């Protein structure tokens, strides 16, 4: 990857984070480029791994998910094989919308969506407790999302 992004690259990244549905023409206007150089720069940002994909941001509440849980998992074994088996299984479970391998007392932090507390309890018993290597599960629930949208800082001050 290039060692540094210039002002135009950062402007492209910020604009696309704000609205990935911009046409190349609209994007070019926002960053003061013509369409061909704009398209080439975006393609280069994709090719160099700065842009890894595009997706719509969905509303869990509108789709019937009333509970967001943050679940800390402690593993009973810390072998590479156990971690890989655990991680592989997580990738197959759509209710787990995010997972981080973390430091501290617990090994993994999961973000999980459920319709309600009863369905979360059933999910915990039927799915989480049966994951490979799980020793302990600790759950916390979100009262409300204060800052929900994940926006990566791209200003010169940050990168």
mmCIF file of C-alpha atoms in Angstrom:
data_model
loop_
_atom_site.group_PDB
_atom_site.id
_atom_site.type_symbol
_atom_site.label_atom_id
_atom_site.label_comp_id
_atom_site.label_asym_id
_atom_site.label_seq_id
_atom_site.Cartn_x
_atom_site.Cartn_y
_atom_site.Cartn_z
ATOM 1 C CA UNK A 1 0.000 0.000 0.000
ATOM 2 C CA UNK A 2 1.138 3.542 -0.567
ATOM 3 C CA UNK A 3 2.674 5.021 2.551
ATOM 4 C CA UNK A 4 0.515 8.127 2.605
ATOM 5 C CA UNK A 5 -2.833 9.269 1.342
ATOM 6 C CA UNK A 6 -3.054 12.741 -0.109
ATOM 7 C CA UNK A 7 -5.823 15.258 0.505
ATOM 8 C CA UNK A 8 -7.835 14.049 -2.506
ATOM 9 C CA UNK A 9 -7.628 10.400 -1.425
ATOM 10 C CA UNK A 10 -8.851 11.353 2.050
ATOM 11 C CA UNK A 11 -11.678 13.405 0.534
ATOM 12 C CA UNK A 12 -12.711 10.436 -1.624
ATOM 13 C CA UNK A 13 -12.712 8.105 1.370
ATOM 14 C CA UNK A 14 -14.735 10.544 3.480
ATOM 15 C CA UNK A 15 -17.284 11.126 0.712
ATOM 16 C CA UNK A 16 -17.734 7.407 0.067
ATOM 17 C CA UNK A 17 -18.101 6.667 3.799
ATOM 18 C CA UNK A 18 -20.828 9.277 3.929
ATOM 19 C CA UNK A 19 -22.624 7.980 0.819
ATOM 20 C CA UNK A 20 -21.307 4.982 -1.083
ATOM 21 C CA UNK A 21 -24.083 5.374 -3.667
ATOM 22 C CA UNK A 22 -22.558 8.499 -5.190
ATOM 23 C CA UNK A 23 -22.019 8.225 -8.911
ATOM 24 C CA UNK A 24 -18.477 8.755 -10.152
ATOM 25 C CA UNK A 25 -19.633 12.086 -11.552
ATOM 26 C CA UNK A 26 -21.086 13.225 -8.197
ATOM 27 C CA UNK A 27 -17.996 12.009 -6.369
ATOM 28 C CA UNK A 28 -15.694 13.787 -8.823
ATOM 29 C CA UNK A 29 -17.607 17.048 -8.283
ATOM 30 C CA UNK A 30 -17.245 16.732 -4.516
ATOM 31 C CA UNK A 31 -13.465 16.302 -4.657
ATOM 32 C CA UNK A 32 -12.755 18.664 -7.574
ATOM 33 C CA UNK A 33 -11.689 16.041 -10.138
ATOM 34 C CA UNK A 34 -12.952 15.018 -13.529
ATOM 35 C CA UNK A 35 -14.639 11.626 -13.761
ATOM 36 C CA UNK A 36 -11.804 9.544 -15.263
ATOM 37 C CA UNK A 37 -9.117 10.506 -12.700
ATOM 38 C CA UNK A 38 -11.725 10.134 -9.938
ATOM 39 C CA UNK A 39 -12.617 6.610 -11.086
ATOM 40 C CA UNK A 40 -8.911 5.676 -11.328
ATOM 41 C CA UNK A 41 -8.215 6.943 -7.809
ATOM 42 C CA UNK A 42 -11.171 5.055 -6.336
ATOM 43 C CA UNK A 43 -10.056 1.910 -8.163
ATOM 44 C CA UNK A 44 -6.524 2.367 -6.758
ATOM 45 C CA UNK A 45 -7.936 2.846 -3.239
ATOM 46 C CA UNK A 46 -9.848 -0.418 -3.683
ATOM 47 C CA UNK A 47 -6.863 -2.265 -5.163
ATOM 48 C CA UNK A 48 -4.618 -1.092 -2.300
ATOM 49 C CA UNK A 49 -7.069 -2.265 0.356
ATOM 50 C CA UNK A 50 -8.223 1.110 1.683
ATOM 51 C CA UNK A 51 -11.752 0.345 0.467
ATOM 52 C CA UNK A 52 -12.704 -3.236 1.209
ATOM 53 C CA UNK A 53 -16.353 -3.197 0.137
ATOM 54 C CA UNK A 54 -19.655 -1.365 -0.005
ATOM 55 C CA UNK A 55 -22.854 -2.167 1.848
ATOM 56 C CA UNK A 56 -26.208 -0.742 2.867
ATOM 57 C CA UNK A 57 -26.670 0.133 6.539
ATOM 58 C CA UNK A 58 -29.789 -1.642 7.780
ATOM 59 C CA UNK A 59 -31.957 -0.814 10.789
ATOM 60 C CA UNK A 60 -32.038 -3.731 13.246
ATOM 61 C CA UNK A 61 -35.104 -2.248 14.945
ATOM 62 C CA UNK A 62 -37.048 -1.955 11.690
ATOM 63 C CA UNK A 63 -36.180 -5.572 10.916
ATOM 64 C CA UNK A 64 -37.548 -6.760 14.269
ATOM 65 C CA UNK A 65 -34.366 -7.024 16.338
ATOM 66 C CA UNK A 66 -35.217 -5.404 19.669
ATOM 67 C CA UNK A 67 -32.167 -6.611 21.609
ATOM 68 C CA UNK A 68 -28.493 -5.892 21.062
ATOM 69 C CA UNK A 69 -26.261 -7.901 23.355
ATOM 70 C CA UNK A 70 -22.526 -7.687 23.914
ATOM 71 C CA UNK A 71 -21.297 -11.096 24.936
ATOM 72 C CA UNK A 72 -17.882 -11.796 26.420
ATOM 73 C CA UNK A 73 -16.607 -15.332 25.899
ATOM 74 C CA UNK A 74 -13.865 -17.030 27.917
ATOM 75 C CA UNK A 75 -12.325 -20.065 26.253
ATOM 76 C CA UNK A 76 -11.367 -23.193 28.176
ATOM 77 C CA UNK A 77 -8.381 -23.755 25.884
ATOM 78 C CA UNK A 78 -6.109 -21.314 24.112
ATOM 79 C CA UNK A 79 -4.750 -23.575 21.415
ATOM 80 C CA UNK A 80 -4.608 -22.316 17.866
ATOM 81 C CA UNK A 81 -6.821 -25.181 16.734
ATOM 82 C CA UNK A 82 -9.536 -24.334 19.285
ATOM 83 C CA UNK A 83 -9.487 -20.647 18.360
ATOM 84 C CA UNK A 84 -9.741 -21.470 14.651
ATOM 85 C CA UNK A 85 -12.639 -23.893 15.242
ATOM 86 C CA UNK A 86 -14.436 -21.272 17.356
ATOM 87 C CA UNK A 87 -13.868 -18.492 14.804
ATOM 88 C CA UNK A 88 -14.936 -20.709 11.891
ATOM 89 C CA UNK A 89 -18.193 -21.583 13.633
ATOM 90 C CA UNK A 90 -18.880 -17.905 14.465
ATOM 91 C CA UNK A 91 -18.734 -16.992 10.793
ATOM 92 C CA UNK A 92 -21.712 -19.296 10.163
ATOM 93 C CA UNK A 93 -24.021 -17.598 12.711
ATOM 94 C CA UNK A 94 -25.897 -14.590 11.270
ATOM 95 C CA UNK A 95 -27.100 -13.268 14.647
ATOM 96 C CA UNK A 96 -23.473 -12.560 15.559
ATOM 97 C CA UNK A 97 -22.905 -9.300 13.702
ATOM 98 C CA UNK A 98 -19.421 -8.553 15.058
ATOM 99 C CA UNK A 99 -16.677 -10.419 16.879
ATOM 100 C CA UNK A 100 -13.375 -9.252 18.289
ATOM 101 C CA UNK A 101 -10.567 -11.310 19.818
ATOM 102 C CA UNK A 102 -9.728 -9.149 22.839
ATOM 103 C CA UNK A 103 -7.230 -8.815 25.668
ATOM 104 C CA UNK A 104 -8.153 -9.082 29.330
ATOM 105 C CA UNK A 105 -10.179 -11.615 31.262
ATOM 106 C CA UNK A 106 -12.261 -12.692 28.269
ATOM 107 C CA UNK A 107 -11.033 -13.891 24.900
ATOM 108 C CA UNK A 108 -13.776 -12.753 22.530
ATOM 109 C CA UNK A 109 -16.363 -9.984 22.482
ATOM 110 C CA UNK A 110 -19.437 -10.620 20.337
ATOM 111 C CA UNK A 111 -22.186 -8.267 19.246
ATOM 112 C CA UNK A 112 -25.402 -10.211 18.850
ATOM 113 C CA UNK A 113 -28.869 -9.245 17.626
ATOM 114 C CA UNK A 114 -32.031 -10.939 18.897
ATOM 115 C CA UNK A 115 -35.748 -10.301 18.532
ATOM 116 C CA UNK A 116 -36.288 -10.120 22.310
ATOM 117 C CA UNK A 117 -34.788 -11.299 25.624
ATOM 118 C CA UNK A 118 -36.520 -14.659 25.417
ATOM 119 C CA UNK A 119 -35.057 -15.399 21.982
ATOM 120 C CA UNK A 120 -31.639 -14.202 23.185
ATOM 121 C CA UNK A 121 -31.846 -16.640 26.116
ATOM 122 C CA UNK A 122 -32.711 -19.481 23.750
ATOM 123 C CA UNK A 123 -29.868 -18.433 21.415
ATOM 124 C CA UNK A 124 -27.448 -18.482 24.354
ATOM 125 C CA UNK A 125 -28.532 -21.969 25.436
ATOM 126 C CA UNK A 126 -28.838 -23.522 21.982
ATOM 127 C CA UNK A 127 -25.978 -21.812 20.122
ATOM 128 C CA UNK A 128 -23.437 -19.949 22.272
ATOM 129 C CA UNK A 129 -23.038 -22.606 24.948
ATOM 130 C CA UNK A 130 -22.439 -25.216 22.248
ATOM 131 C CA UNK A 131 -19.639 -23.347 20.493
ATOM 132 C CA UNK A 132 -16.273 -25.145 20.565
ATOM 133 C CA UNK A 133 -14.164 -24.382 23.644
ATOM 134 C CA UNK A 134 -16.551 -22.030 25.457
ATOM 135 C CA UNK A 135 -15.896 -21.975 29.198
ATOM 136 C CA UNK A 136 -17.740 -18.859 30.362
ATOM 137 C CA UNK A 137 -20.290 -16.446 28.882
ATOM 138 C CA UNK A 138 -21.017 -12.962 30.211
ATOM 139 C CA UNK A 139 -23.739 -10.839 28.584
ATOM 140 C CA UNK A 140 -24.500 -7.122 28.683
ATOM 141 C CA UNK A 141 -27.392 -5.450 26.902
ATOM 142 C CA UNK A 142 -27.568 -2.144 25.097
ATOM 143 C CA UNK A 143 -30.210 0.290 26.343
ATOM 144 C CA UNK A 144 -29.702 2.445 23.269
ATOM 145 C CA UNK A 145 -27.092 3.046 20.612
ATOM 146 C CA UNK A 146 -25.399 6.372 21.265
ATOM 147 C CA UNK A 147 -22.958 6.211 18.343
ATOM 148 C CA UNK A 148 -23.953 3.495 15.954
ATOM 149 C CA UNK A 149 -22.424 4.336 12.628
ATOM 150 C CA UNK A 150 -18.873 3.138 12.183
ATOM 151 C CA UNK A 151 -16.941 5.892 10.430
ATOM 152 C CA UNK A 152 -13.167 5.542 10.161
ATOM 153 C CA UNK A 153 -11.335 8.856 10.721
ATOM 154 C CA UNK A 154 -9.590 9.853 7.474
ATOM 155 C CA UNK A 155 -8.445 13.417 8.169
ATOM 156 C CA UNK A 156 -4.784 14.325 7.870
ATOM 157 C CA UNK A 157 -4.699 14.631 11.655
ATOM 158 C CA UNK A 158 -5.531 10.922 11.982
ATOM 159 C CA UNK A 159 -3.642 9.254 9.146
#
